[in-house]
PDB file of C-alpha atoms in Angstrom:
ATOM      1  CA  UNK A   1     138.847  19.076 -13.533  1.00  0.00           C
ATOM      2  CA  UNK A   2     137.810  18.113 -17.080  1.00  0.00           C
ATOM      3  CA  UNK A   3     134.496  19.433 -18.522  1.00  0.00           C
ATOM      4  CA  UNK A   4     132.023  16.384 -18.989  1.00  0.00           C
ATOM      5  CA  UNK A   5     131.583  16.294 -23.049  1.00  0.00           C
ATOM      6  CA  UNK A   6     127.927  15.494 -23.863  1.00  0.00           C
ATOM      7  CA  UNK A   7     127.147  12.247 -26.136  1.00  0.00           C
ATOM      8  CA  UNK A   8     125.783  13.232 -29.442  1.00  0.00           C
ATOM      9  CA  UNK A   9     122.719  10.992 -29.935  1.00  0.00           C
ATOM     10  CA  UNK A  10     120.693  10.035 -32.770  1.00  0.00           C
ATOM     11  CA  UNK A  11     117.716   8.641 -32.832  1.00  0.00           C
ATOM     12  CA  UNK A  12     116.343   6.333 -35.016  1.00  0.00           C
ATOM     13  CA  UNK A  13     112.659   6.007 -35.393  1.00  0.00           C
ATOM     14  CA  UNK A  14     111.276   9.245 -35.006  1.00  0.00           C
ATOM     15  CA  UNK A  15     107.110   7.765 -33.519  1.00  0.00           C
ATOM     16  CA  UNK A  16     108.538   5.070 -30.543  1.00  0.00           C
ATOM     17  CA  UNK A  17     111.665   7.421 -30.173  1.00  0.00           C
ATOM     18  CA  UNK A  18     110.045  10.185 -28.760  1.00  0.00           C
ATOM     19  CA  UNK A  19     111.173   9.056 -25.319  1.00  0.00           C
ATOM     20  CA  UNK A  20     114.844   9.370 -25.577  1.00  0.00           C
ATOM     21  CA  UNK A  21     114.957  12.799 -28.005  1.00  0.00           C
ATOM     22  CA  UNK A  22     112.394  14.240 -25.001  1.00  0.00           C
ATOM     23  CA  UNK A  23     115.224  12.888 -22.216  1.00  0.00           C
ATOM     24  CA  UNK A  24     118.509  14.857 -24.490  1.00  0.00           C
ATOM     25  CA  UNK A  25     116.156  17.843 -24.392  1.00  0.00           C
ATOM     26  CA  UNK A  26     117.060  17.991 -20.129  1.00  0.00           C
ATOM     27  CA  UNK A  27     119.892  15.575 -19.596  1.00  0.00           C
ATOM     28  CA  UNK A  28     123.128  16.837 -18.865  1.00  0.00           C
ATOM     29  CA  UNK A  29     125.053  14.666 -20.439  1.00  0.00           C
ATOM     30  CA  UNK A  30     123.477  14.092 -23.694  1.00  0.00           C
ATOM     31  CA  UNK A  31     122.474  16.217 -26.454  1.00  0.00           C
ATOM     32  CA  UNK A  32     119.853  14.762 -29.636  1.00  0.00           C
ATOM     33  CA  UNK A  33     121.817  16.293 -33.137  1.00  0.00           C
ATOM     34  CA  UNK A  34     119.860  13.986 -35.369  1.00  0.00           C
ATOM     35  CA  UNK A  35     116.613  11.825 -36.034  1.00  0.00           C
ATOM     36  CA  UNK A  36     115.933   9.685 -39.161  1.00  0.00           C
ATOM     37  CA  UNK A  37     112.585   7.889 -40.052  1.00  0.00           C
ATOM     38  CA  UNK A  38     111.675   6.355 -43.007  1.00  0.00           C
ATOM     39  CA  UNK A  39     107.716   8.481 -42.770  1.00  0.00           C
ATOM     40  CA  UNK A  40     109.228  11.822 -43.589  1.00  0.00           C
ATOM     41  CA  UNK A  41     105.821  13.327 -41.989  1.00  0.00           C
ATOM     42  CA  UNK A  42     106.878  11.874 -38.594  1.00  0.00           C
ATOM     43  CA  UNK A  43     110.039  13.685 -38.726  1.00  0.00           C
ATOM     44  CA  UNK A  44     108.211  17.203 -39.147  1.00  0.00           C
ATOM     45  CA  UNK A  45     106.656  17.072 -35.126  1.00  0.00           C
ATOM     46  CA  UNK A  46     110.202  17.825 -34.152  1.00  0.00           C
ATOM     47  CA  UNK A  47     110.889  21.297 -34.794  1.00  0.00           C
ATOM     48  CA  UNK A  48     114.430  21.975 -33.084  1.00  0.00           C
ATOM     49  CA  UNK A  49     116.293  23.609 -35.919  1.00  0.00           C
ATOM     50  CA  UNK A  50     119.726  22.426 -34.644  1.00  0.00           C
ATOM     51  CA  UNK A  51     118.688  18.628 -34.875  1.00  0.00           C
ATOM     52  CA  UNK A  52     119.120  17.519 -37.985  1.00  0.00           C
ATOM     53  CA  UNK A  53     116.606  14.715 -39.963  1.00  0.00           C
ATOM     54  CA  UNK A  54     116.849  12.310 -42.711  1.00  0.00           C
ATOM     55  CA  UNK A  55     114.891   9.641 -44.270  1.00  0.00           C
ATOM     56  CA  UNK A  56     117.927   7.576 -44.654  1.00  0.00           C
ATOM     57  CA  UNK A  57     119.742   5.839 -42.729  1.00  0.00           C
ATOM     58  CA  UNK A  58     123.082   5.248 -44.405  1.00  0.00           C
ATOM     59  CA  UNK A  59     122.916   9.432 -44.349  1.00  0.00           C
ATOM     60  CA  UNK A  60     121.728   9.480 -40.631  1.00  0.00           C
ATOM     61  CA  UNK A  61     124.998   7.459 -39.695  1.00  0.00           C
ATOM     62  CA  UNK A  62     127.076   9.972 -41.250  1.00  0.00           C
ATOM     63  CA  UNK A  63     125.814  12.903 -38.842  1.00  0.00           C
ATOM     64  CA  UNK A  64     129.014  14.402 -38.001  1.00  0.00           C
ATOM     65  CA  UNK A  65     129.811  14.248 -34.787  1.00  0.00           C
ATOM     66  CA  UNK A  66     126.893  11.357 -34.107  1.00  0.00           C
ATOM     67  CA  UNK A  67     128.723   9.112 -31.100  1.00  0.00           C
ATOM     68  CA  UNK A  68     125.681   7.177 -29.879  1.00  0.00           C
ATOM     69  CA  UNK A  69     122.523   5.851 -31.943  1.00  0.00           C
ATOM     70  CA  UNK A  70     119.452   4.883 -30.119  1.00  0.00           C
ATOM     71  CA  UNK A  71     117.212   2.222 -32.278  1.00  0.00           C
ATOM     72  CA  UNK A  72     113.903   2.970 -31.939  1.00  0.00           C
ATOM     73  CA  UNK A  73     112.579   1.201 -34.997  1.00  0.00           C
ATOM     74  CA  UNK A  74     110.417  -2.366 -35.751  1.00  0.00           C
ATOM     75  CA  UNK A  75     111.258  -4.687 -33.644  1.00  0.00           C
ATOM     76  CA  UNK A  76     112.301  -7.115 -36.064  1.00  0.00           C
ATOM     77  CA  UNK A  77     114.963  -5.248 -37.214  1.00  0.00           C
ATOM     78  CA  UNK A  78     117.648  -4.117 -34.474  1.00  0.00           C
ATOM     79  CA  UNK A  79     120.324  -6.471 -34.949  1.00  0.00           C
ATOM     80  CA  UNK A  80     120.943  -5.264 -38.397  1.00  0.00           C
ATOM     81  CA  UNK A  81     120.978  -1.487 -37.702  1.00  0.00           C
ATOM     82  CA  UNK A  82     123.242  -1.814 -34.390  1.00  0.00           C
ATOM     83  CA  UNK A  83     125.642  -3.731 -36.477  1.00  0.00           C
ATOM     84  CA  UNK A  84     125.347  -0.907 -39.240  1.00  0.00           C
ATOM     85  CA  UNK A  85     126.201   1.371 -36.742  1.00  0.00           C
ATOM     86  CA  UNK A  86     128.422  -0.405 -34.809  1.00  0.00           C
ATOM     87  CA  UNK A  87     130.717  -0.779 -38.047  1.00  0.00           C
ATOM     88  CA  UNK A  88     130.247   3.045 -38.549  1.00  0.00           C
ATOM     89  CA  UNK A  89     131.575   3.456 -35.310  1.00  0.00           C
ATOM     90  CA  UNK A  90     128.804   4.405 -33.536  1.00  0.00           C
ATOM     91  CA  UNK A  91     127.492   2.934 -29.624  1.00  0.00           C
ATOM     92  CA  UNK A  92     123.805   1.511 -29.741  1.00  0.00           C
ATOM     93  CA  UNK A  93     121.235   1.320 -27.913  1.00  0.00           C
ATOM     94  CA  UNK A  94     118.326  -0.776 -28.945  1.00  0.00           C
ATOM     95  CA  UNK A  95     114.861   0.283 -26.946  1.00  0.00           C
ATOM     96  CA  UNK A  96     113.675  -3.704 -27.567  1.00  0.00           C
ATOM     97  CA  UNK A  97     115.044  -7.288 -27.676  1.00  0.00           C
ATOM     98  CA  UNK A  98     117.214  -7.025 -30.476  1.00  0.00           C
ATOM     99  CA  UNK A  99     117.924 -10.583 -31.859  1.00  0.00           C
ATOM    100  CA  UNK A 100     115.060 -12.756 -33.972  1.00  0.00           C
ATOM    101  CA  UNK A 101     117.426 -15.563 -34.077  1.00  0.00           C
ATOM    102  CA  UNK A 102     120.527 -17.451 -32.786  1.00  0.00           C
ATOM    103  CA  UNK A 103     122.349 -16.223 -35.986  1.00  0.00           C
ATOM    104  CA  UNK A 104     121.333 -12.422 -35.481  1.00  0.00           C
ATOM    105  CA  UNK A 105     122.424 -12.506 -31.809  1.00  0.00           C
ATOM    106  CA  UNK A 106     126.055 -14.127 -32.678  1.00  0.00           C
ATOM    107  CA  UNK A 107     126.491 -11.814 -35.666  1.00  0.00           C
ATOM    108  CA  UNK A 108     125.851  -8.553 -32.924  1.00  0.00           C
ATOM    109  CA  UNK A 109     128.408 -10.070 -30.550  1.00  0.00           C
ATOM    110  CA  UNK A 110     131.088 -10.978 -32.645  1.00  0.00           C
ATOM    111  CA  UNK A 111     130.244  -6.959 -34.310  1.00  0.00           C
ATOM    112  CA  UNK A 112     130.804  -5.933 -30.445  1.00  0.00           C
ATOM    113  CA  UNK A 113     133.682  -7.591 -29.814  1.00  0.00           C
ATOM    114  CA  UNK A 114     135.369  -6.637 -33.498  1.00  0.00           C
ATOM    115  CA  UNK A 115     134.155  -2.934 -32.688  1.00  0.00           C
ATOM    116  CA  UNK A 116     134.727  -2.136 -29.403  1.00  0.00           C
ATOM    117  CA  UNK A 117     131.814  -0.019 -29.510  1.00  0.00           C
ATOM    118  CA  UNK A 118     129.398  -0.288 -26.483  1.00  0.00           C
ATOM    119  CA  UNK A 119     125.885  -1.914 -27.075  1.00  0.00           C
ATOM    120  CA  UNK A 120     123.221  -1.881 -24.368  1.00  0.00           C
ATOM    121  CA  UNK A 121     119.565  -3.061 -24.684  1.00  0.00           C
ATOM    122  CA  UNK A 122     117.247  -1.561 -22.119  1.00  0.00           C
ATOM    123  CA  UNK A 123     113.964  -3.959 -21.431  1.00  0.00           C
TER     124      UNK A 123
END
């Protein structure tokens, strides 16, 4: 029988976040590596030494090993940071409605289907 390997998961926004790094910290299948937030103080109430944090994201999405990123940023801005990491390779998960506009929700389908990465919203 193969071993189950655990999804490495970011997350980004360290405040709204908190719900998914606390659910890596006990799930069996997933495992928190990395957190980015722009408010470098947020980032500081996490105190795991193996999870890495950055202010940026460009840097976040280069996390070795990151497979999955959880978006746990303003509202207004998920579409453009799935596709970001979508084209880096990484799966998504946005926390919130995603799409502003007709234009943002066609631009994150057609960066699905040219990925092949998985997206998921959770309401």
């Amino acid at each position: 029988m193969a071993e189950n390997k655990k999804v490495k998961v970011g997350v980004f926004g360290a405040g709204r976040g908190g719900t998914m790094m606390k659910y890596c910290s006990y799930a069996e299948n997933a495992e928190l590596v990395a957190i980015c937030d722009w408010d470098e103080p947020s980032l500081h109430f996490h105190d795991d030494k193996n999870v890495a944090l950055y202010t940026d994201f460009d840097e976040f999405l280069k996390h070795d090993g990151l497979d999955a990123v959880v978006l746990a940023n303003y509202a207004n801005e998920h579409a453009p940071f799935a596709i970001r990491a979508m084209e880096e390779g990484k799966h998504v998960f946005s926390e919130v409605l995603p799409a502003q506009n007709m234009d943002e929700a066609v631009r994150l389908i057609e960066c699905v289907e040219k990925t092949g990465k998985v997206y998921a919203y959770g309401a």
